[in-house]
Short mmCIF file of C-alpha atoms in Angstrom, two decimals:
data_model
loop_
_atom_site.label_atom_id
_atom_site.label_comp_id
_atom_site.label_asym_id
_atom_site.label_seq_id
_atom_site.Cartn_x
_atom_site.Cartn_y
_atom_site.Cartn_z
CA TRP A 23 -4.70 47.24 -56.84
CA ASP A 24 -5.85 45.24 -59.62
CA ARG A 25 -2.76 46.08 -61.47
CA ALA A 26 1.30 45.83 -60.09
CA LEU A 27 2.87 49.38 -59.36
CA LEU A 28 5.06 50.48 -61.17
CA GLN A 29 8.65 52.21 -61.13
CA LEU A 30 9.25 50.81 -57.00
CA PRO A 31 12.47 51.60 -55.35
CA PRO A 32 14.85 48.90 -55.11
CA ARG A 33 12.97 45.50 -53.28
CA TRP A 34 14.79 46.04 -49.80
CA LEU A 35 13.76 49.88 -49.53
CA VAL A 36 10.00 49.20 -49.99
CA GLU A 37 10.61 46.58 -47.42
CA PHE A 38 12.55 48.94 -44.83
CA GLY A 39 8.95 50.99 -45.70
CA VAL A 40 6.54 48.39 -44.90
CA SER A 41 8.83 47.36 -41.88
CA VAL A 42 8.66 51.37 -40.95
CA PHE A 43 4.70 52.03 -41.59
CA ARG A 44 4.58 48.05 -39.99
CA ARG A 45 4.87 49.47 -35.87
CA ILE A 46 3.14 52.33 -36.39
CA ALA A 47 0.95 50.66 -38.03
CA ARG A 48 0.93 47.31 -35.84
CA GLY A 49 -0.90 44.27 -38.23
CA LEU A 50 -0.55 45.79 -41.32
CA ARG A 51 -0.13 43.00 -44.33
CA ALA A 52 1.30 44.77 -47.00
CA ASP A 53 2.59 43.25 -50.84
CA PHE A 54 4.03 46.07 -53.57
CA SER A 55 6.02 44.15 -55.17
CA SER A 56 3.20 41.37 -56.56
CA GLU A 57 0.52 41.26 -59.39
CA LYS A 58 -2.34 42.92 -57.12
CA PRO A 59 -0.71 44.79 -54.53
CA MET A 60 -2.46 45.63 -51.16
CA ALA A 61 -2.02 47.06 -48.04
CA LEU A 62 -4.36 46.18 -45.19
CA SER A 63 -4.44 47.05 -41.22
CA LEU A 64 -7.42 47.15 -38.64
CA LEU A 65 -8.87 50.88 -39.27
CA ALA A 66 -8.63 51.00 -35.26
CA SER A 67 -4.77 50.08 -34.85
CA THR A 68 -3.78 52.39 -37.40
CA MET A 69 -5.23 55.41 -36.95
CA GLN A 70 -3.04 57.84 -34.65
CA THR A 71 -5.89 59.19 -33.15
CA VAL A 72 -9.78 57.79 -32.36
CA HIS A 73 -12.63 59.64 -30.91
CA ALA A 74 -16.03 58.23 -30.58
CA HIS A 75 -18.51 61.05 -29.91
CA SER A 76 -22.68 61.70 -29.96
CA ALA A 77 -23.93 63.63 -33.09
CA GLU A 78 -24.57 66.80 -31.41
CA GLU A 79 -20.68 66.37 -29.66
CA SER A 80 -19.46 66.27 -33.27
CA ARG A 81 -21.72 69.60 -34.35
CA GLN A 82 -20.39 71.05 -31.07
CA LEU A 83 -16.74 70.34 -31.88
CA LEU A 84 -16.58 71.60 -36.09
CA ALA A 85 -18.78 74.56 -34.75
CA SER A 86 -16.31 75.36 -32.16
CA ASP A 87 -14.28 77.88 -33.78
CA GLU A 88 -14.45 80.22 -35.61
CA ALA A 89 -12.45 78.36 -39.22
CA GLN A 90 -13.19 75.10 -38.44
CA ARG A 91 -16.74 76.77 -39.40
CA GLN A 92 -15.44 77.55 -43.10
CA LEU A 93 -14.40 73.55 -43.61
CA PRO A 94 -16.79 71.20 -46.18
CA TRP A 95 -19.40 68.85 -44.12
CA PHE A 96 -17.19 65.78 -44.52
CA VAL A 97 -13.60 67.11 -42.60
CA CYS A 98 -13.37 66.65 -39.06
CA PRO A 99 -10.23 68.19 -37.60
CA THR A 100 -8.76 65.28 -34.93
CA ALA A 101 -5.16 67.54 -33.93
CA ASP A 102 -6.75 69.17 -31.21
CA VAL A 103 -9.44 65.53 -30.32
CA PRO A 104 -8.48 63.83 -27.07
CA GLU A 105 -7.97 59.44 -27.16
CA HIS A 106 -11.45 58.57 -26.52
CA LEU A 107 -12.95 55.12 -27.54
CA PRO A 108 -15.62 54.31 -24.52
CA GLN A 109 -16.01 50.23 -25.99
CA LEU A 110 -11.74 49.63 -25.67
CA THR A 111 -11.38 52.02 -21.55
CA GLU A 112 -14.37 49.70 -20.41
CA ARG A 113 -13.40 46.95 -21.70
CA LEU A 114 -9.60 47.19 -20.48
CA GLY A 115 -11.29 49.27 -17.30
CA ARG A 116 -9.45 51.60 -17.39
CA THR A 117 -10.27 55.50 -17.49
CA GLN A 118 -8.98 56.66 -20.55
CA VAL A 119 -6.97 54.86 -23.40
CA SER A 120 -4.05 55.86 -24.54
CA PRO A 121 -3.63 55.60 -28.58
CA ARG A 122 -0.14 53.10 -28.04
CA LYS A 123 -2.62 50.75 -25.97
CA ARG A 124 -6.02 50.79 -28.39
CA LYS A 125 -2.92 49.92 -31.29
CA THR A 126 -1.75 47.86 -29.13
CA ALA A 127 -4.88 45.46 -28.12
CA LEU A 128 -6.46 45.91 -31.26
CA MET A 129 -3.91 45.11 -33.82
CA ASN A 130 -5.10 41.50 -33.57
CA PRO A 131 -7.93 40.23 -35.38
CA GLU A 132 -8.62 37.31 -33.16
CA GLY A 133 -7.90 38.62 -30.59
CA MET A 134 -10.13 41.27 -28.51
CA ALA A 135 -10.88 43.25 -31.84
CA SER A 136 -12.70 41.12 -32.88
CA ASP A 137 -15.67 41.66 -30.31
CA LEU A 138 -16.04 45.08 -31.00
CA TYR A 139 -17.53 47.03 -33.26
CA PHE A 140 -18.33 51.00 -34.83
CA GLN A 141 -21.68 51.66 -33.27
CA PRO A 142 -24.51 52.61 -35.75
CA GLY A 143 -24.94 56.92 -34.29
CA THR A 144 -21.61 57.20 -33.33
CA VAL A 145 -19.37 60.19 -35.19
CA TYR A 146 -15.70 58.91 -35.55
CA SER A 147 -12.44 61.50 -36.39
CA PHE A 148 -9.90 59.91 -37.06
CA ASP A 149 -6.08 61.50 -37.43
CA ALA A 150 -5.10 59.56 -40.24
CA TYR A 151 -1.92 60.29 -41.05
CA GLN A 152 -2.76 63.86 -42.94
CA GLY A 153 1.41 64.62 -42.12
CA VAL A 154 2.97 61.92 -43.99
CA PHE A 155 0.28 62.08 -47.19
CA ASP A 156 -0.53 65.32 -48.85
CA ALA A 157 -3.89 64.29 -50.94
CA HIS A 158 -3.68 67.47 -51.98
CA LYS A 159 -0.11 67.02 -54.04
CA TYR A 160 -0.55 63.15 -54.12
CA VAL A 161 2.58 61.77 -51.95
CA LEU A 162 4.45 60.64 -48.97
CA ASP A 163 6.34 62.71 -46.53
CA VAL A 164 8.08 60.00 -45.29
CA GLY A 165 10.22 62.66 -42.82
CA ALA A 166 14.05 63.62 -43.45
CA GLY A 167 13.15 65.34 -46.55
CA ILE A 168 12.44 62.61 -48.61
CA VAL A 169 8.85 63.48 -49.66
CA VAL A 170 7.64 60.18 -52.46
CA ASP A 171 5.15 61.32 -55.71
CA ILE A 172 3.22 58.37 -55.68
CA SER A 173 0.80 58.91 -58.22
CA LYS A 174 4.26 57.35 -60.20
CA HIS A 175 3.67 54.15 -59.62
CA LEU A 176 0.27 53.66 -58.80
CA ASP A 177 -0.32 52.53 -62.66
CA GLU A 178 -4.13 54.91 -63.07
CA GLN A 179 -5.15 53.67 -60.41
CA CYS A 180 -6.68 54.84 -57.47
CA ILE A 181 -5.45 54.57 -53.43
CA GLU A 182 -8.53 52.94 -51.75
CA VAL A 183 -9.16 53.33 -48.58
CA MET A 184 -12.07 50.89 -47.23
CA ALA A 185 -13.52 49.03 -44.66
CA THR A 186 -14.76 44.89 -45.25
CA ASN A 187 -15.49 42.61 -42.53
CA GLY A 188 -13.28 40.25 -44.11
CA ASN A 189 -15.18 38.09 -46.56
CA ASP A 190 -14.96 40.95 -49.45
CA GLU A 191 -17.84 42.20 -48.07
CA TYR A 192 -17.99 46.57 -48.22
CA ALA A 193 -18.86 49.10 -45.35
CA TRP A 194 -17.44 51.71 -46.68
CA CYS A 195 -14.82 52.81 -49.78
CA PHE A 196 -13.52 55.87 -50.61
CA GLU A 197 -11.57 55.64 -53.75
CA ILE A 198 -8.31 59.30 -53.35
CA TRP A 199 -7.84 60.32 -57.14
CA HIS A 200 -5.61 62.60 -58.51
CA LYS A 201 -4.79 63.99 -61.53
CA ASN A 202 -2.17 62.77 -61.22
CA VAL A 203 -2.92 59.83 -62.05
CA LEU A 204 -3.86 59.16 -64.51
CA THR A 205 -1.49 61.78 -66.65
CA ASN A 206 1.77 60.02 -65.04
CA LYS A 207 1.10 56.77 -67.66
CA ASN A 208 4.26 55.81 -68.44
CA ALA A 209 6.20 59.29 -66.53
#
């Protein structure tokens, strides 16, 4: 973000929250208290599930169920999609790699992750913690009945989900906006 976040909970609580997310997203770098807050993590080591498949397999996946045909083109549900990342399984000499092993293997950008890459022409499906972040309501549901309206903390800034090469060159960047981000100024 370009500006400091607003109305943050006590620092100890923010640090506790970051430590919980670091258990999920090993290698997470986060600073929510500075004038330019940020959270960075390697994409393939953060996602709950990663599945690489051909474009044809992707079309079959989306067309396999009548309910899936009603979804917009950009939604690729992964709840029933098994972990499948051939580059990594070959590199580790296994037939299958669990999400936990993938996260461990790819958490260090200078390690094994440095020579693996996303292949053009391959479709990647990610389960990106949709159960924690509700984009429709713009809230984080962290469990135990704790739901945080993040729009109150962003100071009219959006959430960005991006891929870079580490040298500030973007492969892609999605901005996730919500009407509450713009209406919660000084809330």
